[in-house]
C-alpha positions as CSV (number, residue, x, y, z in Angstrom):
1,M,0.0,0.0,0.0
2,A,1.1,3.6,-0.5
3,S,1.5,4.3,3.2
4,E,3.9,1.5,3.6
5,Q,6.5,3.3,1.4
6,S,9.3,5.0,3.3
7,I,9.9,8.6,2.7
8,E,13.6,9.1,2.8
9,K,15.9,12.1,2.7
10,P,17.1,12.7,-0.9
11,I,20.5,11.6,-2.0
12,L,22.8,14.5,-1.9
13,V,25.4,15.1,-4.7
14,A,27.8,18.0,-5.0
15,V,29.1,19.2,-8.4
16,M,32.4,21.2,-8.5
17,G,34.8,22.4,-11.1
18,P,36.0,25.5,-13.0
19,T,33.8,28.1,-14.5
20,G,32.5,27.0,-17.9
21,S,33.1,23.3,-17.3
22,G,29.4,22.4,-17.7
23,K,28.3,22.1,-14.0
24,S,25.0,23.9,-14.4
25,S,24.3,22.4,-17.8
26,F,24.7,18.9,-16.4
27,I,22.4,19.7,-13.5
28,N,19.7,21.1,-15.8
29,L,19.8,18.0,-18.0
30,A,19.7,15.6,-15.1
31,S,17.0,17.3,-13.1
32,D,15.0,19.1,-15.9
33,G,16.0,22.3,-14.2
34,N,16.7,25.9,-15.4
35,L,19.8,27.1,-13.6
36,P,21.7,29.9,-15.4
37,V,24.6,28.6,-17.6
38,S,27.9,30.3,-17.8
39,D,30.5,30.5,-20.6
40,E,34.2,29.9,-20.1
41,L,34.9,33.4,-18.9
42,V,32.1,34.7,-16.8
43,S,30.5,32.6,-14.0
44,C,26.7,32.5,-13.5
45,T,26.9,30.5,-10.3
46,S,28.2,32.8,-7.6
47,E,26.2,31.2,-4.8
48,I,25.4,27.7,-3.6
49,V,22.4,26.6,-5.6
50,L,20.3,23.4,-5.1
51,S,18.5,21.6,-7.9
52,N,14.9,20.7,-7.6
53,V,14.2,17.3,-6.0
54,F,14.0,14.8,-8.8
55,E,13.9,11.0,-9.2
56,I,16.1,8.3,-10.8
57,D,14.9,4.7,-10.5
58,G,12.6,5.7,-7.7
59,R,15.4,7.4,-5.7
60,R,15.0,11.1,-4.8
61,I,18.1,13.2,-5.6
62,V,19.2,16.8,-4.9
63,I,22.3,18.2,-6.7
64,I,24.4,21.1,-5.2
65,D,25.8,23.5,-7.7
66,T,28.9,25.3,-6.5
67,P,30.9,28.3,-7.9
68,G,34.4,27.6,-9.1
69,F,37.6,28.9,-7.5
70,D,38.0,31.1,-10.5
71,D,34.8,33.1,-10.0
72,T,34.8,36.4,-11.7
73,S,32.8,38.2,-9.0
74,K,34.0,36.8,-5.7
75,P,37.4,36.2,-4.0
76,D,38.5,32.6,-3.3
77,S,38.1,33.2,0.5
78,E,34.4,33.9,-0.1
79,I,33.9,30.9,-2.4
80,L,35.6,28.6,0.2
81,S,33.5,30.1,3.0
82,M,30.2,29.6,1.0
83,I,31.0,25.9,0.2
84,A,32.3,25.2,3.8
85,S,29.2,26.8,5.5
86,Y,26.8,24.9,3.3
87,L,28.6,21.5,3.7
88,N,28.9,21.9,7.4
89,E,25.3,23.0,8.1
90,S,23.9,20.3,5.9
91,Y,26.1,17.7,7.6
92,K,24.9,18.9,11.0
93,A,21.3,18.5,9.8
94,G,22.0,14.8,9.0
95,M,22.5,15.3,5.2
96,T,25.7,13.5,4.1
97,L,27.0,13.5,0.5
98,S,26.6,10.3,-1.4
99,G,28.8,11.5,-4.3
100,L,30.9,14.3,-5.7
101,L,31.3,15.2,-9.4
102,F,34.3,17.2,-10.6
103,M,33.7,18.5,-14.1
104,H,36.5,19.0,-16.6
105,R,36.4,20.1,-20.3
106,I,38.0,17.5,-22.5
107,S,38.2,20.3,-25.1
108,D,41.0,22.0,-23.1
109,T,44.3,21.6,-24.9
110,R,45.9,21.0,-21.5
111,M,44.9,21.0,-17.8
112,G,46.0,24.6,-17.2
113,G,46.5,26.6,-14.1
114,I,42.8,27.3,-13.4
115,S,41.7,23.7,-13.8
116,R,44.6,22.4,-11.7
117,R,43.9,25.0,-9.0
118,N,40.3,24.1,-8.8
119,F,41.2,20.4,-8.6
120,R,43.8,21.0,-5.8
121,M,41.1,22.8,-3.8
122,F,38.7,20.0,-4.6
123,R,41.1,17.4,-3.2
124,K,41.8,19.4,-0.1
125,L,38.0,19.7,0.5
126,C,37.4,16.0,-0.1
127,G,40.4,14.3,1.5
128,D,41.7,11.0,0.2
129,E,39.1,9.0,2.3
130,T,36.2,10.3,0.2
131,L,37.8,10.0,-3.2
132,K,36.1,6.6,-3.7
133,N,32.8,8.5,-4.0
134,V,34.2,10.9,-6.6
135,L,33.4,10.8,-10.3
136,V,35.5,13.0,-12.6
137,V,33.1,13.9,-15.4
138,T,34.7,15.0,-18.7
139,T,32.5,17.3,-20.9
140,M,32.5,19.0,-24.3
141,W,33.2,15.7,-26.2
142,D,31.4,17.2,-29.2
143,S,34.2,19.8,-29.5
144,V,37.0,17.3,-30.2
145,T,37.7,14.3,-32.4
146,L,37.3,11.0,-30.7
147,Q,41.0,10.2,-31.3
148,L,42.1,13.5,-29.7
149,G,39.6,13.1,-26.8
150,N,40.9,9.5,-26.1
151,A,44.5,10.7,-26.0
152,R,43.7,13.5,-23.6
153,E,41.6,11.2,-21.4
154,T,44.5,8.7,-21.2
155,Q,46.9,11.4,-20.1
156,L,44.4,12.7,-17.5
157,K,44.0,9.2,-16.1
158,S,47.7,8.3,-15.9
159,D,49.3,11.5,-14.7
160,D,49.7,12.1,-10.9
161,R,49.3,15.9,-11.5
162,F,45.9,15.3,-12.9
163,F,43.2,12.7,-12.0
164,K,45.2,9.6,-11.4
165,P,45.1,10.1,-7.5
166,V,41.3,9.9,-7.7
167,L,41.3,6.7,-9.7
168,D,44.0,5.2,-7.3
169,Q,41.6,5.8,-4.4
170,G,38.6,4.1,-6.0
171,G,37.1,7.0,-7.9
172,A,36.3,6.9,-11.6
173,M,36.4,9.0,-14.7
174,V,33.3,9.1,-16.9
175,R,32.2,10.8,-20.1
176,H,29.2,13.1,-20.3
177,D,27.6,13.1,-23.8
178,N,25.4,16.2,-23.0
179,T,22.1,14.3,-22.9
180,R,19.6,13.8,-20.2
181,E,20.0,10.0,-20.4
182,G,23.8,10.4,-20.1
183,A,23.6,12.7,-17.1
184,Q,21.2,10.4,-15.3
185,A,23.4,7.3,-16.2
186,I,26.3,9.1,-14.4
187,L,24.2,9.7,-11.3
188,R,23.1,6.1,-11.3
189,R,26.6,5.2,-10.4
190,I,26.2,7.1,-7.2
191,L,22.8,5.8,-6.0
192,N,24.3,2.9,-4.0
193,N,27.3,4.7,-2.6
194,H,27.7,4.8,1.1
195,P,27.3,8.4,2.2
196,A,30.4,9.8,3.8
197,P,31.5,13.2,5.2
198,V,34.3,15.0,3.2
199,R,37.5,16.0,4.9
200,L,36.4,19.6,5.5
201,Q,33.2,18.4,7.3
202,R,35.3,16.1,9.5
203,E,37.8,18.8,10.3
204,M,35.2,21.5,11.2
205,V,32.2,19.6,12.5
206,D,33.7,16.4,14.0
207,E,37.0,17.8,15.1
208,G,35.9,21.4,15.9
209,K,38.7,23.1,13.8
210,K,38.4,26.7,12.6
211,I,38.2,27.2,8.9
212,T,41.7,28.7,9.0
213,E,43.0,25.4,10.4
214,T,41.6,23.2,7.6
215,G,43.5,21.6,4.7
216,A,41.5,23.7,2.2
217,A,42.5,26.9,3.9
218,D,46.1,25.9,3.9
219,E,45.9,25.4,0.2
220,L,44.2,28.7,-0.3
221,K,46.9,30.5,1.9
222,R,49.7,28.8,-0.1
223,E,48.2,30.0,-3.4
224,M,47.7,33.5,-2.1
225,A,51.3,33.6,-0.8
226,E,52.5,32.7,-4.3
227,L,50.4,35.4,-5.8
228,V,51.7,38.0,-3.3
229,E,55.3,37.0,-4.0
230,R,54.7,37.2,-7.8
231,Y,53.1,40.6,-7.6
232,T,55.8,41.9,-5.3
233,K,58.5,40.9,-7.8
234,E,56.6,42.4,-10.7
235,I,56.2,45.7,-8.8
236,A,59.9,45.8,-8.0
237,Q,60.8,45.1,-11.6
238,I,58.4,47.9,-12.8
239,K,59.9,50.4,-10.3
240,K,63.3,49.6,-11.8
241,E,62.0,50.2,-15.3
242,M,60.4,53.4,-14.2
243,E,63.7,54.7,-12.8
244,E,65.4,53.9,-16.2
245,A,62.6,55.7,-18.0
246,L,63.2,58.8,-15.9
247,K,66.9,58.7,-16.6
248,D,66.1,58.5,-20.3
249,R,63.5,61.3,-19.9
250,D,60.9,58.9,-21.5
251,E,57.8,60.4,-19.8
252,A,55.3,58.4,-21.8
253,S,56.9,55.1,-20.8
254,H,57.1,56.3,-17.2
255,R,53.4,57.1,-17.1
256,E,52.4,53.7,-18.6
257,L,54.7,51.9,-16.2
258,E,53.2,53.9,-13.3
259,E,49.6,52.8,-14.3
260,V,50.7,49.2,-14.4
261,K,52.4,49.5,-11.1
262,N,49.3,51.0,-9.5
263,Q,47.1,48.2,-10.9
264,L,49.5,45.6,-9.5
265,E,49.7,47.3,-6.1
266,N,45.9,47.3,-5.9
267,E,45.8,43.6,-6.8
268,L,48.4,42.9,-4.2
269,K,46.4,44.8,-1.6
270,R,43.3,43.0,-2.5
271,H,44.9,39.6,-2.2
272,E,46.5,40.4,1.2
273,Q,43.1,41.5,2.5
274,D,41.5,38.4,1.1
275,R,44.1,36.3,2.8
276,N,43.4,37.9,6.2
277,M,39.6,37.9,6.1
278,L,38.8,34.2,5.8
279,S,37.5,33.8,9.4
280,D,35.2,36.9,9.2
281,V,33.8,35.9,5.8
282,Y,33.1,32.4,7.0
283,A,31.3,33.7,10.1
284,A,29.0,35.8,7.9
285,E,28.4,33.0,5.4
286,K,27.7,30.6,8.3
287,K,25.0,32.8,9.7
288,K,23.3,33.1,6.3
289,T,23.5,29.4,5.7
290,E,22.0,28.5,9.1
291,E,19.0,30.6,8.2
292,T,18.7,29.1,4.7
293,M,19.1,25.6,6.1
294,A,16.4,26.1,8.7
295,R,14.0,27.2,6.0
296,Y,15.0,24.2,3.8
297,M,14.5,21.7,6.6
298,E,11.1,23.2,7.4
299,E,10.1,22.9,3.7
300,M,11.3,19.2,3.7
301,K,9.3,18.6,6.9
302,Q,6.1,20.1,5.3
303,E,6.7,18.2,2.1
304,R,7.0,15.0,4.1
305,I,3.8,15.7,6.1
306,S,2.0,16.5,2.8
307,R,3.1,13.3,1.2
308,E,2.3,11.2,4.2
309,E,-1.2,12.7,4.3
310,A,-1.6,12.0,0.6
311,N,-0.5,8.4,1.1
312,K,-3.1,8.0,3.8
313,K,-5.9,9.4,1.6
314,I,-4.8,7.1,-1.2
315,D,-4.9,4.1,1.1
316,T,-8.4,5.1,2.2
317,L,-9.6,5.5,-1.4
318,Q,-8.0,2.2,-2.4
319,Q,-9.8,0.4,0.3
320,A,-13.1,2.0,-0.8
321,L,-12.3,1.0,-4.4
322,L,-11.8,-2.6,-3.4
323,K,-15.3,-2.6,-1.9
324,S,-16.8,-1.0,-5.0
325,R,-15.5,-3.3,-7.7
326,D,-18.8,-4.9,-8.5
327,E,-20.7,-3.8,-11.6
328,A,-23.4,-1.9,-9.7
329,H,-20.9,0.6,-8.5
330,E,-19.0,1.2,-11.7
331,K,-19.4,5.0,-11.6
332,E,-18.2,5.1,-8.0
333,C,-15.2,3.0,-8.9
334,L,-14.3,5.4,-11.8
335,L,-14.6,8.4,-9.5
336,L,-12.4,6.8,-6.8
337,K,-9.8,5.9,-9.4
338,Q,-9.8,9.5,-10.6
339,Q,-9.4,10.8,-7.1
340,I,-6.4,8.5,-6.5
341,A,-4.8,9.6,-9.7
342,Q,-5.3,13.2,-8.8
343,L,-3.7,12.8,-5.3
344,A,-0.7,11.0,-6.8
345,S,-0.1,13.6,-9.5
346,N,-0.2,16.4,-6.8
347,S,2.4,14.7,-4.6
348,R,5.8,16.4,-4.9
349,P,7.8,14.6,-6.3
350,P,5.5,11.8,-7.6
351,T,6.9,8.8,-5.7
352,I,3.6,7.2,-4.8
353,R,2.9,3.9,-6.5
354,I,-0.8,3.3,-7.2
355,C,-2.3,-0.1,-7.0
356,C,-3.9,-1.0,-10.3
357,I,-7.3,-2.6,-9.7
358,Q,-9.2,-4.0,-12.7
């Protein structure tokens, strides 16, 4: 009977990767959603976004869309804080990830700095213990020849700088063919995974660490230190060139160099501020996420209550239908069947199985 069906929490899947790698497009195909889609340069996902609840093989799924660590509108400290606050608050609420997808364009001629940087942060967030639940999803296969795509895929699988560590820990690499069937086939590989917390959740929730003490924050600080060092060297070189331009009385070159120097100094200042504000940004994001999660859990509760009530009504109608199967009550049977069908179609999402009575 309908009321005997268990109403479970949806399977939770996170999607990560660089801007323009196909995260939102994949989610839209899998869930029949309408998330904004970015190009390779400008990110459309600057917040944590959840897909609608949808079903594959009778299992309810929610996908988490995340901004990349190359977002055009937010610093990396804010991206990390957003991802950390959502993962931590959902984990506290009893929602553990069943799988993580890392998206990568097979059309990229090489795995450049942005992709490798995103993947390094991804590994620090996950930790080696969770890599068995990771799928590296290659996209944009329609942009390359099969021969070229195969060659790039082989390199990505076999190189320790790229995705070999994921495969060594039990993860897998799969191809996305940009179809709904293909997207859902990829998600089917996750349905029976054992949900497990990622490293960041264990560090901050289970071990009580501050965000600045996590492996992901260490990686972020290392990258920022490299940027600061690079900008400092470039500024020193430009100052030297400015002195030479003054000696040569080349005022035009001096003005151009001064503009470049000012730009670099502003970038340097921004990165130094970004490096020092991680704790404050996380505290603000945590507060927002707590409020959002409270609303989400209340919506889940109300949905569960509505579906349970619908199940009870369907059971009652099915019992009445069983009693009205004889020919004298044909009209009543038809009315009851219509009411059952209406209740089932109004249930969100439609997971109720209706008994077919002839």
